[in-house]
Amino acid sequence: MPRSAAWTCCSSPSWRRNLQIAASRSSTPRTRCWRWCCTILGGIPAAARRTIWRRLWPCSRGIKPYIRKFQSQPVTQLVNGDLCLSLGYSGDMTQARRTAAEAGKRADFEYRLPKEGSTIWMDTMAIPADAPHPDYAYAFINFVMRPANMAAITNSTGYPTASAKARPMVDATMTANPDIYLDEASYQRLIPGQDIAQSQMRARMRAWTRFKSSL
C-alpha cells in the first residue's frame, strides 16, 4: 500500500472488490471504526451529533460485505497470509512483522497512517484516591518511566513512547518509520477521543450491533 494510503480506499468499490478486510479492534471497537467513517465523511459537525449514527450507517454498510472477521488482534492472520488489509494498531503490525520473520514466513506487509488522519490514544497509569499504599504506586510509576525501561517496553511491544530520553534507545527501524514516529504535520491529523453523552453512547452501541449483525 502506498505511503499516501487513504481511508477512502476502503470505501471505494474498486478497492473493496480486490480486498478482504479484517476489522481488528479491541475492547471498544465501535469507537475507532465509527471515527474512521466520520473521517471519510469529512467530519461530523456539532449540530449533527444527534443523528451521527444514522449518517454513518450508509458508509459502513458498503464496507461490511468485504470484512472477513472482527477480532482483537490480527497478528496470526497477517503472518499466515489470510488477510491483505487490517484495521489495527501500530504495535500489532510491528509484532506481526517480527513474528513472520521469526517463523520464516515470506509475508510482506506495512503499517500506514491514512493521509486523512486516524485516532490517537495513550496508556495511563493512575492511582486510586483511596489507595492504601500510594507511595508504592509512585515508586512503580517512576520505575516504569525510566528511559531505559520505556525504551525496553517500546522495543518489545512495537508501540512508540513519548519519552524523549528513551528514544535514542528505541529500535532504529521504529524511530525511522514516519508512520510510527510521526512528524508534527502528521500529529495534526490525529483525532483525540471525546467524552459523549450516555444517550449517544447507547446510540453508538445500537449502531455497532446493527453493523456487526447485518448481512
mmCIF file of C-alpha atoms in Angstrom:
data_model
loop_
_atom_site.group_PDB
_atom_site.id
_atom_site.type_symbol
_atom_site.label_atom_id
_atom_site.label_comp_id
_atom_site.label_asym_id
_atom_site.label_seq_id
_atom_site.Cartn_x
_atom_site.Cartn_y
_atom_site.Cartn_z
ATOM 1 C CA MET A 1 0.000 0.000 0.000
ATOM 2 C CA PRO A 2 1.407 3.445 -0.898
ATOM 3 C CA ARG A 3 2.706 5.827 1.766
ATOM 4 C CA SER A 4 -0.205 8.155 0.968
ATOM 5 C CA ALA A 5 -2.781 5.441 1.696
ATOM 6 C CA ALA A 6 -6.238 6.802 2.426
ATOM 7 C CA TRP A 7 -9.247 5.701 4.453
ATOM 8 C CA THR A 8 -11.283 6.308 1.341
ATOM 9 C CA CYS A 9 -9.568 3.409 -0.421
ATOM 10 C CA CYS A 10 -11.546 1.099 1.874
ATOM 11 C CA SER A 11 -14.810 2.792 0.962
ATOM 12 C CA SER A 12 -14.054 2.765 -2.771
ATOM 13 C CA PRO A 13 -15.889 -0.040 -4.642
ATOM 14 C CA SER A 14 -12.912 -0.628 -6.954
ATOM 15 C CA TRP A 15 -10.643 -1.275 -3.936
ATOM 16 C CA ARG A 16 -13.179 -3.268 -1.959
ATOM 17 C CA ARG A 17 -13.661 -5.794 -4.738
ATOM 18 C CA ASN A 18 -9.983 -6.690 -4.524
ATOM 19 C CA LEU A 19 -9.621 -6.750 -0.747
ATOM 20 C CA GLN A 20 -10.669 -8.940 2.111
ATOM 21 C CA ILE A 21 -10.682 -6.644 5.124
ATOM 22 C CA ALA A 22 -10.197 -7.633 8.734
ATOM 23 C CA ALA A 23 -11.663 -5.146 11.164
ATOM 24 C CA SER A 24 -9.243 -5.630 14.019
ATOM 25 C CA ARG A 25 -10.315 -3.891 17.182
ATOM 26 C CA SER A 26 -10.017 -4.237 20.917
ATOM 27 C CA SER A 27 -12.443 -3.738 23.800
ATOM 28 C CA THR A 28 -14.145 -0.670 22.282
ATOM 29 C CA PRO A 29 -14.138 -1.379 18.543
ATOM 30 C CA ARG A 30 -17.114 0.762 17.670
ATOM 31 C CA THR A 31 -15.335 3.987 18.712
ATOM 32 C CA ARG A 32 -12.487 3.839 16.225
ATOM 33 C CA CYS A 33 -14.407 2.191 13.403
ATOM 34 C CA TRP A 34 -17.004 4.956 13.598
ATOM 35 C CA ARG A 35 -14.331 7.646 13.712
ATOM 36 C CA TRP A 36 -12.967 6.076 10.544
ATOM 37 C CA CYS A 37 -16.340 6.589 8.875
ATOM 38 C CA CYS A 38 -16.545 10.125 10.299
ATOM 39 C CA THR A 39 -13.212 10.889 8.661
ATOM 40 C CA ILE A 40 -14.421 9.557 5.311
ATOM 41 C CA LEU A 41 -17.477 11.793 5.589
ATOM 42 C CA GLY A 42 -15.258 14.782 6.289
ATOM 43 C CA GLY A 43 -16.132 15.087 9.960
ATOM 44 C CA ILE A 44 -19.448 15.428 11.715
ATOM 45 C CA PRO A 45 -20.468 18.981 12.690
ATOM 46 C CA ALA A 46 -21.672 19.561 16.239
ATOM 47 C CA ALA A 47 -25.202 20.288 15.086
ATOM 48 C CA ALA A 48 -25.488 16.815 13.576
ATOM 49 C CA ARG A 49 -24.309 14.806 16.568
ATOM 50 C CA ARG A 50 -27.809 13.602 17.410
ATOM 51 C CA THR A 51 -28.073 11.955 14.009
ATOM 52 C CA ILE A 52 -24.436 10.924 13.642
ATOM 53 C CA TRP A 53 -25.057 7.187 13.846
ATOM 54 C CA ARG A 54 -27.791 7.255 11.189
ATOM 55 C CA ARG A 55 -25.471 9.193 8.889
ATOM 56 C CA LEU A 56 -22.664 6.695 9.381
ATOM 57 C CA TRP A 57 -24.795 3.667 8.536
ATOM 58 C CA PRO A 58 -24.709 4.046 4.707
ATOM 59 C CA CYS A 59 -20.916 4.468 4.821
ATOM 60 C CA SER A 60 -20.304 1.423 6.990
ATOM 61 C CA ARG A 61 -22.890 -0.762 5.230
ATOM 62 C CA GLY A 62 -20.962 -0.582 1.963
ATOM 63 C CA ILE A 63 -17.845 -1.931 3.652
ATOM 64 C CA LYS A 64 -19.434 -4.745 5.646
ATOM 65 C CA PRO A 65 -19.621 -7.436 2.879
ATOM 66 C CA TYR A 66 -15.845 -7.247 2.479
ATOM 67 C CA ILE A 67 -14.943 -7.659 6.146
ATOM 68 C CA ARG A 68 -13.729 -11.159 6.876
ATOM 69 C CA LYS A 69 -13.851 -11.042 10.664
ATOM 70 C CA PHE A 70 -13.899 -8.924 13.809
ATOM 71 C CA GLN A 71 -11.133 -9.782 16.237
ATOM 72 C CA SER A 72 -8.897 -8.325 18.927
ATOM 73 C CA GLN A 73 -5.529 -8.903 17.225
ATOM 74 C CA PRO A 74 -4.706 -9.623 13.574
ATOM 75 C CA VAL A 75 -1.151 -10.901 14.107
ATOM 76 C CA THR A 76 -1.687 -14.603 13.344
ATOM 77 C CA GLN A 77 -3.878 -13.980 10.300
ATOM 78 C CA LEU A 78 -1.431 -11.466 8.848
ATOM 79 C CA VAL A 79 1.538 -13.768 9.341
ATOM 80 C CA ASN A 80 -0.299 -16.683 7.714
ATOM 81 C CA GLY A 81 -1.301 -14.559 4.743
ATOM 82 C CA ASP A 82 -5.027 -14.840 5.469
ATOM 83 C CA LEU A 83 -5.566 -11.082 5.252
ATOM 84 C CA CYS A 84 -4.462 -8.379 2.873
ATOM 85 C CA LEU A 85 -5.771 -5.393 4.837
ATOM 86 C CA SER A 86 -6.354 -4.969 8.547
ATOM 87 C CA LEU A 87 -7.600 -2.082 10.645
ATOM 88 C CA GLY A 88 -5.279 -2.361 13.620
ATOM 89 C CA TYR A 89 -2.826 -0.710 15.953
ATOM 90 C CA SER A 90 0.779 0.103 15.084
ATOM 91 C CA GLY A 91 2.094 -2.281 17.738
ATOM 92 C CA ASP A 92 0.062 -5.170 16.315
ATOM 93 C CA MET A 93 1.600 -4.605 12.907
ATOM 94 C CA THR A 94 5.130 -4.398 14.297
ATOM 95 C CA GLN A 95 4.622 -7.613 16.261
ATOM 96 C CA ALA A 96 3.175 -9.334 13.195
ATOM 97 C CA ARG A 97 6.228 -8.460 11.117
ATOM 98 C CA ARG A 98 8.542 -9.770 13.824
ATOM 99 C CA THR A 99 6.543 -12.986 14.163
ATOM 100 C CA ALA A 100 6.655 -13.523 10.413
ATOM 101 C CA ALA A 101 10.420 -13.085 10.349
ATOM 102 C CA GLU A 102 10.935 -15.460 13.292
ATOM 103 C CA ALA A 103 8.710 -18.081 11.654
ATOM 104 C CA GLY A 104 10.483 -17.790 8.327
ATOM 105 C CA LYS A 105 7.329 -16.566 6.619
ATOM 106 C CA ARG A 106 7.614 -14.533 3.463
ATOM 107 C CA ALA A 107 4.808 -12.216 4.482
ATOM 108 C CA ASP A 108 5.406 -8.625 3.402
ATOM 109 C CA PHE A 109 3.115 -6.001 4.895
ATOM 110 C CA GLU A 110 3.383 -2.446 6.149
ATOM 111 C CA TYR A 111 1.654 -0.212 8.667
ATOM 112 C CA ARG A 112 0.336 3.079 7.294
ATOM 113 C CA LEU A 113 -1.225 6.166 8.843
ATOM 114 C CA PRO A 114 -4.029 7.223 6.461
ATOM 115 C CA LYS A 115 -3.493 10.617 4.888
ATOM 116 C CA GLU A 116 -6.813 11.870 6.300
ATOM 117 C CA GLY A 117 -5.668 11.017 9.822
ATOM 118 C CA SER A 118 -6.655 8.492 12.465
ATOM 119 C CA THR A 119 -7.399 8.264 16.181
ATOM 120 C CA ILE A 120 -4.803 8.840 18.875
ATOM 121 C CA TRP A 121 -4.705 7.030 22.204
ATOM 122 C CA MET A 122 -2.354 6.575 25.126
ATOM 123 C CA ASP A 123 -1.956 4.281 28.116
ATOM 124 C CA THR A 124 -2.437 5.795 31.553
ATOM 125 C CA MET A 125 -1.096 4.868 34.960
ATOM 126 C CA ALA A 126 -3.424 6.162 37.676
ATOM 127 C CA ILE A 127 -3.549 5.844 41.455
ATOM 128 C CA PRO A 128 -6.980 5.455 43.104
ATOM 129 C CA ALA A 129 -7.795 8.242 45.558
ATOM 130 C CA ASP A 130 -8.226 5.695 48.368
ATOM 131 C CA ALA A 131 -5.155 3.576 47.531
ATOM 132 C CA PRO A 132 -3.755 2.182 50.830
ATOM 133 C CA HIS A 133 -0.119 2.477 49.698
ATOM 134 C CA PRO A 134 0.207 5.373 47.211
ATOM 135 C CA ASP A 135 3.958 5.669 47.812
ATOM 136 C CA TYR A 136 4.429 2.165 46.372
ATOM 137 C CA ALA A 137 2.384 3.175 43.331
ATOM 138 C CA TYR A 138 4.510 6.276 42.792
ATOM 139 C CA ALA A 139 7.643 4.174 43.083
ATOM 140 C CA PHE A 140 6.358 1.741 40.451
ATOM 141 C CA ILE A 141 5.366 4.547 38.081
ATOM 142 C CA ASN A 142 8.772 6.176 38.479
ATOM 143 C CA PHE A 143 10.417 2.819 37.744
ATOM 144 C CA VAL A 144 8.382 2.288 34.577
ATOM 145 C CA MET A 145 9.053 5.850 33.418
ATOM 146 C CA ARG A 146 12.821 5.446 33.498
ATOM 147 C CA PRO A 147 14.076 5.998 29.913
ATOM 148 C CA ALA A 148 15.727 2.578 29.670
ATOM 149 C CA ASN A 149 12.533 0.847 30.793
ATOM 150 C CA MET A 150 10.327 2.886 28.470
ATOM 151 C CA ALA A 151 12.609 2.025 25.569
ATOM 152 C CA ALA A 152 12.513 -1.677 26.502
ATOM 153 C CA ILE A 153 8.704 -1.602 26.565
ATOM 154 C CA THR A 154 8.605 0.093 23.162
ATOM 155 C CA ASN A 155 11.087 -2.352 21.649
ATOM 156 C CA SER A 156 9.066 -5.283 22.990
ATOM 157 C CA THR A 157 5.541 -4.133 22.138
ATOM 158 C CA GLY A 158 6.153 -2.095 18.996
ATOM 159 C CA TYR A 159 4.304 0.926 20.361
ATOM 160 C CA PRO A 160 6.159 4.271 20.369
ATOM 161 C CA THR A 161 6.958 6.022 23.626
ATOM 162 C CA ALA A 162 6.516 9.728 24.284
ATOM 163 C CA SER A 163 9.687 9.748 26.403
ATOM 164 C CA ALA A 164 12.259 11.870 24.587
ATOM 165 C CA LYS A 165 15.095 10.457 26.693
ATOM 166 C CA ALA A 166 14.072 6.900 25.775
ATOM 167 C CA ARG A 167 14.014 7.493 22.041
ATOM 168 C CA PRO A 168 17.788 7.039 21.432
ATOM 169 C CA MET A 169 17.447 3.522 22.901
ATOM 170 C CA VAL A 170 14.475 2.543 20.722
ATOM 171 C CA ASP A 171 14.980 0.231 17.748
ATOM 172 C CA ALA A 172 16.032 2.382 14.796
ATOM 173 C CA THR A 173 13.609 0.588 12.470
ATOM 174 C CA MET A 174 10.809 2.081 14.542
ATOM 175 C CA THR A 175 12.141 5.595 15.066
ATOM 176 C CA ALA A 176 12.921 5.872 11.352
ATOM 177 C CA ASN A 177 9.370 4.854 10.376
ATOM 178 C CA PRO A 178 7.345 8.056 9.756
ATOM 179 C CA ASP A 179 4.087 6.151 10.268
ATOM 180 C CA ILE A 180 5.072 5.164 13.823
ATOM 181 C CA TYR A 181 7.141 8.121 14.990
ATOM 182 C CA LEU A 182 5.175 10.944 13.418
ATOM 183 C CA ASP A 183 6.312 14.401 12.436
ATOM 184 C CA GLU A 184 4.421 17.499 13.579
ATOM 185 C CA ALA A 185 2.301 17.688 10.415
ATOM 186 C CA SER A 186 1.148 14.097 10.871
ATOM 187 C CA TYR A 187 0.282 14.734 14.528
ATOM 188 C CA GLN A 188 -2.062 17.478 13.412
ATOM 189 C CA ARG A 189 -4.070 14.846 11.509
ATOM 190 C CA LEU A 190 -4.697 12.710 14.597
ATOM 191 C CA ILE A 191 -8.149 12.676 16.193
ATOM 192 C CA PRO A 192 -8.356 12.631 20.017
ATOM 193 C CA GLY A 193 -11.093 10.739 21.808
ATOM 194 C CA GLN A 194 -14.028 12.662 23.226
ATOM 195 C CA ASP A 195 -16.490 12.062 26.023
ATOM 196 C CA ILE A 196 -20.041 11.667 24.783
ATOM 197 C CA ALA A 197 -23.411 11.708 26.492
ATOM 198 C CA GLN A 198 -24.987 8.452 27.665
ATOM 199 C CA SER A 199 -27.697 8.813 25.024
ATOM 200 C CA GLN A 200 -25.082 8.971 22.267
ATOM 201 C CA MET A 201 -23.197 6.083 23.805
ATOM 202 C CA ARG A 202 -26.333 3.939 23.666
ATOM 203 C CA ALA A 203 -26.983 5.006 20.087
ATOM 204 C CA ARG A 204 -23.413 4.121 19.185
ATOM 205 C CA MET A 205 -23.764 0.671 20.724
ATOM 206 C CA ARG A 206 -27.009 0.037 18.835
ATOM 207 C CA ALA A 207 -25.402 1.143 15.576
ATOM 208 C CA TRP A 208 -22.356 -1.046 16.183
ATOM 209 C CA THR A 209 -24.533 -4.083 16.975
ATOM 210 C CA ARG A 210 -26.551 -3.473 13.828
ATOM 211 C CA PHE A 211 -23.371 -3.156 11.787
ATOM 212 C CA LYS A 212 -21.839 -6.404 13.081
ATOM 213 C CA SER A 213 -25.043 -8.432 12.755
ATOM 214 C CA SER A 214 -26.141 -7.109 9.354
ATOM 215 C CA LEU A 215 -25.873 -9.198 6.225
#
